[in-house]
Amino acid sequence: MSMRERVAELEARRAKIREMGGAERVARQHERGKLTARERMAALFDAGEWFEVGMHGRQMGPAGERSDTPADGVLCGFGKVEGRMVCAAAYDFTVKGGSIGQTGEEKVTRLRKMALTGRWPMVWLIDSAGARIDPSSGHHPDELSLFAGSGHLFREQVIMSGVVPQVAAMVGPGAAGTAYIPGLADFVPMVKDIGSMALGGPPLVKAVTGQDIDEQTLGGSKVHSEVSGVGDAEVKDDHECIALVKKYLSFMPSSADEAPPVVPCHDPVDRRDDALLDLLPESTRQAWDMYALIKLLVDHGEYLDIKKKFGRSIITCLGRIGGKSVGIVANQPKHLGGILENDSADKAARFIQICDAFNIPLVFLQDVPGFMVGSKVEHAGIIRHGAKMLHAMSAATVPKITVIVRKAYGAGYYVMCGRAYEPDLIVSWPTGEVSVMGAEGMVGIAGKKLFGGGEPDPEVKAQLVGLIQKNIDIYKVAGWGLVDDVIDPRDTRRAIAWGLELAQHKRVERPAKKRGVMPV
């Protein structure tokens, strides 16, 4: 056979593989409102160009025979995303439901090693039924014993953690084993009413528990974006999901060995906006929307909200100041008054760890009345959850800038990078209130002792609150040198920019140890 004949054979094989599971299954994929795995890869990479790894992989039988499983149900490759190299794996639901076969996992293992060795981000586009269980394949029953050697994919993800960014886009189901991929990833966008994940799908749940439940009710995008917190964002379709993956990666360095990319910025860092003077209501008992402040501080008012619908009393988002990536952790008074509880503490801890791992400076915007109290949260382990946030924030060595906007009460002040937690710059608005608790809380506790266990007269109570309030004075805190400055709110963006430049070459020395032990 001549070389031309061999090349013609190669192209014929490639064309057949590109048909994936066949025209009928591709049409069914489109009817469900989903792109195919190849369409997704083309949408991810610049100009749709990428190098495919393991294209000829197939499910292999005991005697070396090959099954009709094009690419063995998973596409692997690398290419440029906005000019930077990225490795990606897309599970193909048209081939055995995108299930994980032995050859397919060998391909993804190869790709993970490429990402780790080359220090490139790793993206999964998950549309998979999970581990492949196919009694009709004709394989020898003893092959089930091979399960004893499986599971290395999750160990490898843990090894990659904090070295390269990991994104798991849920563009379809992720059942059983594939559910741990997003569980270990850094960023998990989900397509609304299509993306799902669960350790056991509805058939297994029915078999084990007798419960009848559908895929979305069990572990759909709404469940994981609002209840469990495994999902980071809910989007309308594949195109929006892939666009969000690109946006997330734009804030990230290719690896922890690098600084985040700096983008051209035409928004002056010393921009002053009078709208900042009108954000806060006069009464500290009134709520306001922290998103309004964030929008006024970041470049061009643009940011990427992470876990927006989960742990809503705190905001975690990526933005830029002067073209440089920052991670913003901000209390949200509009929800529960900004009080910290179990989910919001977990959300913040996770976000702080990701920013610290990838050299993204942290900006804390404080308006926090403290932590939630009561039997419900105590029984749910709020001490443990709050300690996670405290641990993550204390351990972070990236530049940290703190802005006290209004309330800075109790342990909430601590976990939001108060003075004792080594912020590189800490400033306050004139409205800042740093205290062990608010004036009314103090009166509520001390008043009962002063008045023999009874409630004080309302007029007397108001006088006591006023007396205490006078002593919760940001200028007294500044007088002790415990904030670096009290600033005009209109200078907040400029102050943050100054702080970031001050700390850009920051080096932190800590006692030698194998690792810290975070509460879980």
Short mmCIF file of C-alpha atoms in Angstrom, two decimals, residues 67-499:
data_model
loop_
_atom_site.label_atom_id
_atom_site.label_comp_id
_atom_site.label_asym_id
_atom_site.label_seq_id
_atom_site.Cartn_x
_atom_site.Cartn_y
_atom_site.Cartn_z
CA SER A 67 -15.83 -2.08 19.61
CA ASP A 68 -17.61 0.65 17.71
CA THR A 69 -16.97 3.39 20.27
CA PRO A 70 -15.55 6.39 18.35
CA ALA A 71 -12.80 8.07 20.42
CA ASP A 72 -14.14 5.81 23.22
CA GLY A 73 -16.70 8.43 24.15
CA VAL A 74 -14.35 11.25 25.15
CA LEU A 75 -12.51 13.87 23.08
CA CYS A 76 -9.15 15.01 24.42
CA GLY A 77 -6.92 17.76 23.12
CA PHE A 78 -5.21 21.08 23.57
CA GLY A 79 -5.29 24.44 21.87
CA LYS A 80 -5.40 28.18 22.51
CA VAL A 81 -8.14 29.93 24.49
CA GLU A 82 -7.81 33.70 24.04
CA GLY A 83 -4.20 33.15 23.00
CA ARG A 84 -3.16 30.88 25.89
CA MET A 85 -2.74 27.11 25.88
CA VAL A 86 -5.49 25.04 27.54
CA CYS A 87 -6.05 21.28 27.76
CA ALA A 88 -9.65 20.05 27.49
CA ALA A 89 -11.64 16.81 27.63
CA ALA A 90 -15.22 16.63 26.33
CA TYR A 91 -17.35 13.58 27.10
CA ASP A 92 -19.41 12.50 24.08
CA PHE A 93 -22.95 11.55 25.11
CA THR A 94 -23.65 10.15 21.63
CA VAL A 95 -21.20 7.31 22.33
CA LYS A 96 -22.46 5.06 25.13
CA GLY A 97 -23.81 8.05 27.02
CA GLY A 98 -20.33 9.57 27.37
CA SER A 99 -19.52 6.86 29.89
CA ILE A 100 -15.96 6.40 31.16
CA GLY A 101 -14.32 3.42 29.47
CA GLN A 102 -10.85 2.06 30.08
CA THR A 103 -9.38 3.50 26.88
CA GLY A 104 -11.17 6.81 27.35
CA GLU A 105 -9.79 7.20 30.83
CA GLU A 106 -6.31 6.33 29.56
CA LYS A 107 -6.69 9.24 27.14
CA VAL A 108 -7.81 11.68 29.83
CA THR A 109 -4.98 10.52 32.10
CA ARG A 110 -2.54 11.33 29.30
CA LEU A 111 -4.12 14.76 28.91
CA ARG A 112 -4.01 15.49 32.64
CA LYS A 113 -0.30 14.68 32.64
CA MET A 114 0.21 17.04 29.70
CA ALA A 115 -1.61 19.81 31.59
CA LEU A 116 0.37 19.26 34.78
CA THR A 117 3.74 18.93 33.07
CA GLY A 118 3.18 21.89 30.78
CA ARG A 119 1.50 23.95 33.52
CA TRP A 120 -1.66 24.62 31.51
CA PRO A 121 -5.27 24.92 32.73
CA MET A 122 -7.47 21.81 32.46
CA VAL A 123 -11.09 22.03 31.32
CA TRP A 124 -13.66 19.23 31.42
CA LEU A 125 -16.90 19.50 29.39
CA ILE A 126 -18.99 16.90 31.19
CA ASP A 127 -21.93 15.13 29.56
CA SER A 128 -21.54 11.62 30.92
CA ALA A 129 -23.48 8.72 32.39
CA GLY A 130 -20.50 7.90 34.62
CA ALA A 131 -18.51 4.67 34.73
CA ARG A 132 -19.18 2.31 31.83
CA ILE A 133 -21.13 -0.77 32.85
CA ASP A 134 -21.95 -2.69 29.69
CA PRO A 135 -22.75 -6.41 30.08
CA SER A 136 -23.64 -6.56 26.37
CA SER A 137 -20.10 -5.73 25.28
CA GLY A 138 -19.01 -9.37 25.29
CA HIS A 139 -16.08 -8.72 27.60
CA HIS A 140 -14.88 -11.38 29.97
CA PRO A 141 -16.64 -11.09 33.38
CA ASP A 142 -13.29 -10.98 35.15
CA GLU A 143 -12.77 -7.52 33.71
CA LEU A 144 -15.01 -6.25 36.51
CA SER A 145 -12.08 -7.01 38.80
CA LEU A 146 -10.17 -4.20 37.09
CA PHE A 147 -12.22 -1.81 39.21
CA ALA A 148 -9.71 -2.52 42.00
CA GLY A 149 -7.11 -0.53 40.09
CA SER A 150 -9.34 2.38 39.13
CA GLY A 151 -9.88 5.80 40.67
CA HIS A 152 -6.50 7.32 39.92
CA LEU A 153 -8.22 10.15 38.02
CA PHE A 154 -9.38 11.73 41.29
CA ARG A 155 -5.98 11.36 42.94
CA GLU A 156 -4.43 13.07 39.91
CA GLN A 157 -6.95 15.92 40.18
CA VAL A 158 -5.92 16.45 43.79
CA ILE A 159 -2.26 16.54 42.75
CA MET A 160 -3.12 19.15 40.10
CA SER A 161 -5.09 21.22 42.62
CA GLY A 162 -3.48 24.59 43.22
CA VAL A 163 -0.95 23.99 40.42
CA VAL A 164 -3.14 24.66 37.38
CA PRO A 165 -6.70 26.01 37.20
CA GLN A 166 -9.30 23.26 36.83
CA VAL A 167 -12.74 23.91 35.33
CA ALA A 168 -15.56 21.38 35.10
CA ALA A 169 -18.42 22.64 32.92
CA MET A 170 -21.60 20.65 33.49
CA VAL A 171 -23.15 20.68 30.03
CA GLY A 172 -25.05 17.46 30.71
CA PRO A 173 -25.21 14.82 33.43
CA GLY A 174 -22.26 13.82 35.58
CA ALA A 175 -23.19 10.67 37.42
CA ALA A 176 -21.22 8.51 39.84
CA GLY A 177 -17.48 8.85 39.14
CA THR A 178 -17.81 11.88 36.85
CA ALA A 179 -19.54 13.76 39.71
CA TYR A 180 -16.26 13.89 41.63
CA ILE A 181 -14.59 15.76 38.76
CA PRO A 182 -16.61 18.94 39.47
CA GLY A 183 -16.36 18.17 43.18
CA LEU A 184 -12.59 18.59 42.92
CA ALA A 185 -12.52 21.37 40.29
CA ASP A 186 -12.02 25.08 40.99
CA PHE A 187 -14.89 26.41 38.89
CA VAL A 188 -18.15 24.63 38.00
CA PRO A 189 -20.65 26.36 35.67
CA MET A 190 -23.87 24.42 34.95
CA VAL A 191 -26.32 24.64 32.06
CA LYS A 192 -29.79 25.33 33.45
CA ASP A 193 -32.11 22.31 33.54
CA ILE A 194 -29.57 20.24 31.57
CA GLY A 195 -26.42 20.04 33.69
CA SER A 196 -26.64 17.72 36.68
CA MET A 197 -24.44 15.73 39.03
CA ALA A 198 -25.05 13.02 41.58
CA LEU A 199 -23.08 10.14 43.05
CA GLY A 200 -25.95 7.89 42.03
CA GLY A 201 -28.42 8.64 39.25
CA PRO A 202 -32.22 8.13 39.52
CA PRO A 203 -32.08 4.40 38.58
CA LEU A 204 -29.53 3.67 41.32
CA VAL A 205 -31.43 5.80 43.84
CA LYS A 206 -34.58 3.81 43.01
CA ALA A 207 -32.75 0.49 43.34
CA VAL A 208 -31.07 1.35 46.65
CA THR A 209 -33.65 3.52 48.43
CA GLY A 210 -36.89 2.92 46.55
CA GLN A 211 -37.23 6.67 45.93
CA ASP A 212 -38.59 7.83 42.58
CA ILE A 213 -36.82 11.05 41.63
CA ASP A 214 -35.85 12.78 38.42
CA GLU A 215 -32.35 13.89 37.47
CA GLN A 216 -32.86 17.64 38.01
CA THR A 217 -34.66 17.29 41.35
CA LEU A 218 -31.90 14.97 42.57
CA GLY A 219 -28.89 17.01 41.48
CA GLY A 220 -29.78 19.56 38.84
CA SER A 221 -28.36 23.00 38.19
CA LYS A 222 -30.77 24.72 40.59
CA VAL A 223 -29.98 22.26 43.41
CA HIS A 224 -26.22 22.64 43.10
CA SER A 225 -26.23 26.40 42.47
CA GLU A 226 -28.57 27.28 45.34
CA VAL A 227 -28.61 24.43 47.88
CA SER A 228 -25.45 22.29 47.84
CA GLY A 229 -23.03 24.96 46.62
CA VAL A 230 -21.15 22.54 44.35
CA GLY A 231 -22.08 24.60 41.28
CA ASP A 232 -20.63 28.10 40.80
CA ALA A 233 -23.00 29.55 38.21
CA GLU A 234 -26.16 28.62 36.33
CA VAL A 235 -26.27 29.55 32.62
CA LYS A 236 -28.89 29.18 29.90
CA ASP A 237 -27.08 27.03 27.31
CA ASP A 238 -23.81 25.52 26.10
CA HIS A 239 -22.67 28.71 24.35
CA GLU A 240 -23.11 30.81 27.49
CA CYS A 241 -21.42 28.12 29.56
CA ILE A 242 -18.33 27.99 27.36
CA ALA A 243 -18.18 31.81 27.27
CA LEU A 244 -18.20 31.79 31.08
CA VAL A 245 -15.37 29.24 31.15
CA LYS A 246 -13.33 31.59 28.97
CA LYS A 247 -14.16 34.56 31.18
CA TYR A 248 -13.08 32.69 34.32
CA LEU A 249 -9.79 31.63 32.72
CA SER A 250 -9.14 35.25 31.67
CA PHE A 251 -8.72 36.18 35.34
CA MET A 252 -6.42 33.23 36.06
CA PRO A 253 -2.75 32.63 35.41
CA SER A 254 -1.95 29.52 33.39
CA SER A 255 -0.46 28.04 36.55
CA ALA A 256 0.48 28.91 40.10
CA ASP A 257 4.01 29.63 38.83
CA GLU A 258 2.80 32.82 37.17
CA ALA A 259 1.07 36.07 38.03
CA PRO A 260 -2.46 36.55 36.67
CA PRO A 261 -2.62 38.24 33.26
CA VAL A 262 -2.82 42.02 33.16
CA VAL A 263 -5.23 43.41 30.59
CA PRO A 264 -5.22 46.90 29.04
CA CYS A 265 -7.31 49.25 31.17
CA HIS A 266 -8.80 52.58 30.10
CA ASP A 267 -10.63 53.08 33.38
CA PRO A 268 -8.45 55.41 35.55
CA VAL A 269 -7.59 53.91 38.93
CA ASP A 270 -8.05 57.36 40.50
CA ARG A 271 -11.56 57.67 39.11
CA ARG A 272 -13.90 59.31 41.65
CA ASP A 273 -17.65 58.81 41.58
CA ASP A 274 -20.05 60.91 43.64
CA ALA A 275 -22.52 58.01 43.61
CA LEU A 276 -20.34 56.44 46.33
CA LEU A 277 -21.52 59.17 48.71
CA ASP A 278 -25.15 58.08 48.36
CA LEU A 279 -24.89 54.30 48.70
CA LEU A 280 -25.40 53.92 52.44
CA PRO A 281 -28.69 54.60 54.23
CA GLU A 282 -28.36 56.84 57.28
CA SER A 283 -29.55 54.13 59.65
CA THR A 284 -27.24 51.14 60.19
CA ARG A 285 -30.41 49.05 60.60
CA GLN A 286 -31.29 49.55 56.95
CA ALA A 287 -30.06 47.18 54.26
CA TRP A 288 -28.30 48.22 51.08
CA ASP A 289 -26.88 46.40 48.06
CA MET A 290 -23.13 45.70 48.15
CA TYR A 291 -23.16 44.92 44.42
CA ALA A 292 -23.68 48.64 43.78
CA LEU A 293 -20.36 49.36 45.50
CA ILE A 294 -18.49 46.57 43.72
CA LYS A 295 -19.70 47.81 40.35
CA LEU A 296 -18.38 51.29 41.10
CA LEU A 297 -14.96 49.99 42.22
CA VAL A 298 -13.93 47.50 39.52
CA ASP A 299 -12.71 48.32 36.01
CA HIS A 300 -15.63 49.29 33.75
CA GLY A 301 -18.09 47.93 36.33
CA GLU A 302 -17.39 44.34 35.19
CA TYR A 303 -16.95 41.32 37.47
CA LEU A 304 -17.56 37.56 37.55
CA ASP A 305 -19.86 36.51 40.38
CA ILE A 306 -19.06 33.10 41.89
CA LYS A 307 -21.77 31.12 43.72
CA LYS A 308 -24.17 34.08 43.50
CA LYS A 309 -27.21 32.08 44.63
CA PHE A 310 -25.45 30.17 47.43
CA GLY A 311 -24.47 31.60 50.82
CA ARG A 312 -25.95 34.91 49.69
CA SER A 313 -24.97 36.94 52.76
CA ILE A 314 -21.47 37.12 51.29
CA ILE A 315 -20.34 37.98 47.77
CA THR A 316 -17.32 36.34 46.14
CA CYS A 317 -16.37 37.65 42.73
CA LEU A 318 -13.44 38.18 40.39
CA GLY A 319 -12.82 41.66 39.02
CA ARG A 320 -10.00 43.95 37.99
CA ILE A 321 -8.48 47.13 39.37
CA GLY A 322 -6.20 48.88 36.89
CA GLY A 323 -6.24 45.81 34.64
CA LYS A 324 -5.06 43.47 37.41
CA SER A 325 -7.13 40.55 38.68
CA VAL A 326 -8.52 40.78 42.21
CA GLY A 327 -10.73 38.51 44.26
CA ILE A 328 -13.42 40.42 46.13
CA VAL A 329 -14.95 39.10 49.36
CA ALA A 330 -17.80 41.37 50.45
CA ASN A 331 -20.61 41.14 52.97
CA GLN A 332 -24.09 41.54 51.47
CA PRO A 333 -26.36 43.53 53.85
CA LYS A 334 -29.27 42.94 51.49
CA HIS A 335 -29.41 39.29 52.60
CA LEU A 336 -29.72 38.52 56.33
CA GLY A 337 -28.17 41.90 57.02
CA GLY A 338 -24.81 40.52 55.84
CA ILE A 339 -24.52 38.16 58.80
CA LEU A 340 -22.22 35.19 58.29
CA GLU A 341 -23.61 31.66 58.50
CA ASN A 342 -22.48 28.16 57.58
CA ASP A 343 -22.86 28.35 53.80
CA SER A 344 -21.48 31.86 53.43
CA ALA A 345 -18.40 30.97 55.51
CA ASP A 346 -17.77 27.87 53.38
CA LYS A 347 -18.24 29.88 50.20
CA ALA A 348 -15.75 32.53 51.29
CA ALA A 349 -13.19 29.97 52.50
CA ARG A 350 -13.23 28.16 49.17
CA PHE A 351 -12.90 31.36 47.17
CA ILE A 352 -10.05 32.67 49.33
CA GLN A 353 -8.13 29.42 48.85
CA ILE A 354 -8.50 29.57 45.06
CA CYS A 355 -7.33 33.20 44.90
CA ASP A 356 -4.39 32.47 47.20
CA ALA A 357 -3.39 29.42 45.15
CA PHE A 358 -3.29 31.40 41.90
CA ASN A 359 -1.69 34.63 43.12
CA ILE A 360 -4.83 36.75 42.93
CA PRO A 361 -4.88 39.58 45.52
CA LEU A 362 -7.86 39.72 47.86
CA VAL A 363 -10.02 42.76 48.59
CA PHE A 364 -12.34 42.59 51.62
CA LEU A 365 -15.32 44.95 51.80
CA GLN A 366 -16.73 44.91 55.32
CA ASP A 367 -20.27 45.52 56.48
CA VAL A 368 -20.66 42.59 58.82
CA PRO A 369 -22.75 42.32 62.00
CA GLY A 370 -20.95 39.09 62.98
CA PHE A 371 -21.86 35.41 62.84
CA MET A 372 -25.35 33.96 63.12
CA VAL A 373 -26.16 32.57 66.57
CA GLY A 374 -28.73 30.10 67.87
CA SER A 375 -29.30 26.38 68.23
CA LYS A 376 -29.97 25.78 64.53
CA VAL A 377 -26.59 27.01 63.35
CA GLU A 378 -24.73 25.61 66.37
CA HIS A 379 -26.15 22.15 65.68
CA ALA A 380 -25.13 22.56 62.03
CA GLY A 381 -21.54 23.26 63.10
CA ILE A 382 -21.15 27.01 62.64
CA ILE A 383 -17.99 27.01 64.76
CA ARG A 384 -16.42 24.53 62.37
CA HIS A 385 -17.64 26.37 59.27
CA GLY A 386 -16.55 29.77 60.57
CA ALA A 387 -13.15 28.31 61.45
CA LYS A 388 -12.73 27.25 57.81
CA MET A 389 -13.04 30.85 56.70
CA LEU A 390 -10.76 32.05 59.48
CA HIS A 391 -8.18 29.41 58.54
CA ALA A 392 -8.26 30.19 54.81
CA MET A 393 -8.02 33.94 55.31
CA SER A 394 -5.22 33.68 57.89
CA ALA A 395 -3.23 31.25 55.73
CA ALA A 396 -3.50 33.36 52.56
CA THR A 397 -0.22 35.02 51.61
CA VAL A 398 -1.38 37.05 48.60
CA PRO A 399 -1.81 40.82 48.98
CA LYS A 400 -4.85 41.58 51.16
CA ILE A 401 -6.65 44.94 51.21
CA THR A 402 -9.44 45.65 53.69
CA VAL A 403 -12.05 48.39 53.41
CA ILE A 404 -14.38 48.91 56.38
CA VAL A 405 -17.54 50.31 54.82
CA ARG A 406 -19.91 50.20 57.77
CA LYS A 407 -20.26 47.48 60.43
CA ALA A 408 -17.20 45.49 61.51
CA TYR A 409 -18.50 43.54 64.48
CA GLY A 410 -17.14 40.64 66.48
CA ALA A 411 -15.62 37.60 64.81
CA GLY A 412 -17.06 38.84 61.51
CA TYR A 413 -14.44 41.61 61.63
CA TYR A 414 -11.74 39.00 62.18
CA VAL A 415 -12.62 36.67 59.31
CA MET A 416 -13.02 39.63 56.94
CA CYS A 417 -9.31 40.41 57.42
CA GLY A 418 -9.34 42.74 60.38
CA ARG A 419 -6.21 44.51 61.60
CA ALA A 420 -4.76 41.52 63.45
CA TYR A 421 -4.85 39.38 60.29
CA GLU A 422 -2.15 41.31 58.48
CA PRO A 423 -3.94 43.18 55.71
CA ASP A 424 -1.37 45.01 53.60
CA LEU A 425 -3.63 48.06 53.77
CA ILE A 426 -6.70 48.62 55.92
CA VAL A 427 -8.82 51.73 55.48
CA SER A 428 -12.26 52.77 56.61
CA TRP A 429 -15.05 54.99 55.43
CA PRO A 430 -16.19 57.62 57.97
CA THR A 431 -19.19 55.32 58.58
CA GLY A 432 -16.99 52.46 59.84
CA GLU A 433 -17.94 50.87 63.18
CA VAL A 434 -15.41 48.47 64.68
CA SER A 435 -16.72 46.82 67.83
CA VAL A 436 -17.17 43.50 69.60
CA MET A 437 -20.88 43.94 68.76
CA GLY A 438 -23.39 46.67 67.95
CA ALA A 439 -24.67 49.13 70.53
CA GLU A 440 -28.14 47.55 70.69
CA GLY A 441 -26.63 44.11 71.26
CA MET A 442 -24.55 45.44 74.13
CA VAL A 443 -27.57 47.06 75.73
CA GLY A 444 -29.54 43.84 75.28
CA ILE A 445 -26.93 41.90 77.23
CA ALA A 446 -25.81 44.48 79.79
CA GLY A 447 -29.24 46.09 80.22
CA LYS A 448 -30.75 43.03 81.82
CA LYS A 449 -28.01 42.97 84.42
CA LEU A 450 -28.33 46.68 85.07
CA PHE A 451 -32.12 46.49 85.43
CA GLY A 452 -32.44 43.28 87.42
CA GLY A 453 -33.26 41.02 84.49
CA GLY A 454 -36.07 43.22 83.16
CA GLU A 455 -36.27 45.33 80.03
CA PRO A 456 -35.21 48.95 80.50
CA ASP A 457 -37.61 51.77 79.72
CA PRO A 458 -37.49 52.50 75.95
CA GLU A 459 -36.27 56.05 76.57
CA VAL A 460 -33.51 54.83 78.89
CA LYS A 461 -32.58 52.11 76.42
CA ALA A 462 -32.30 54.69 73.63
CA GLN A 463 -30.00 56.80 75.81
CA LEU A 464 -27.78 53.79 76.56
CA VAL A 465 -27.59 52.88 72.88
CA GLY A 466 -26.64 56.46 72.04
CA LEU A 467 -23.97 56.53 74.75
CA ILE A 468 -22.39 53.31 73.53
CA GLN A 469 -22.70 54.36 69.90
CA LYS A 470 -20.63 57.47 70.58
CA ASN A 471 -17.79 55.23 71.70
CA ILE A 472 -17.98 53.07 68.57
CA ASP A 473 -16.02 55.72 66.74
CA ILE A 474 -13.80 55.02 63.76
CA TYR A 475 -11.67 58.04 64.59
CA LYS A 476 -10.82 56.48 67.96
CA VAL A 477 -9.78 53.29 66.13
CA ALA A 478 -7.67 55.43 63.79
CA GLY A 479 -6.31 57.29 66.81
CA TRP A 480 -4.88 54.02 68.11
CA GLY A 481 -3.29 53.39 64.69
CA LEU A 482 -5.50 50.36 64.04
CA VAL A 483 -6.59 51.50 60.59
CA ASP A 484 -4.22 53.05 58.10
CA ASP A 485 -6.57 55.84 57.11
CA VAL A 486 -10.15 57.06 57.17
CA ILE A 487 -10.94 57.86 53.56
CA ASP A 488 -13.46 59.69 51.45
CA PRO A 489 -15.58 56.90 49.88
CA ARG A 490 -14.84 58.39 46.47
CA ASP A 491 -11.16 57.50 46.99
CA THR A 492 -11.82 53.80 47.62
CA ARG A 493 -10.76 52.60 44.18
CA ARG A 494 -7.57 54.64 44.35
CA ALA A 495 -6.78 53.38 47.87
CA ILE A 496 -7.18 49.76 46.73
CA ALA A 497 -4.92 50.41 43.74
CA TRP A 498 -2.27 51.93 46.02
CA GLY A 499 -2.47 48.94 48.33
#
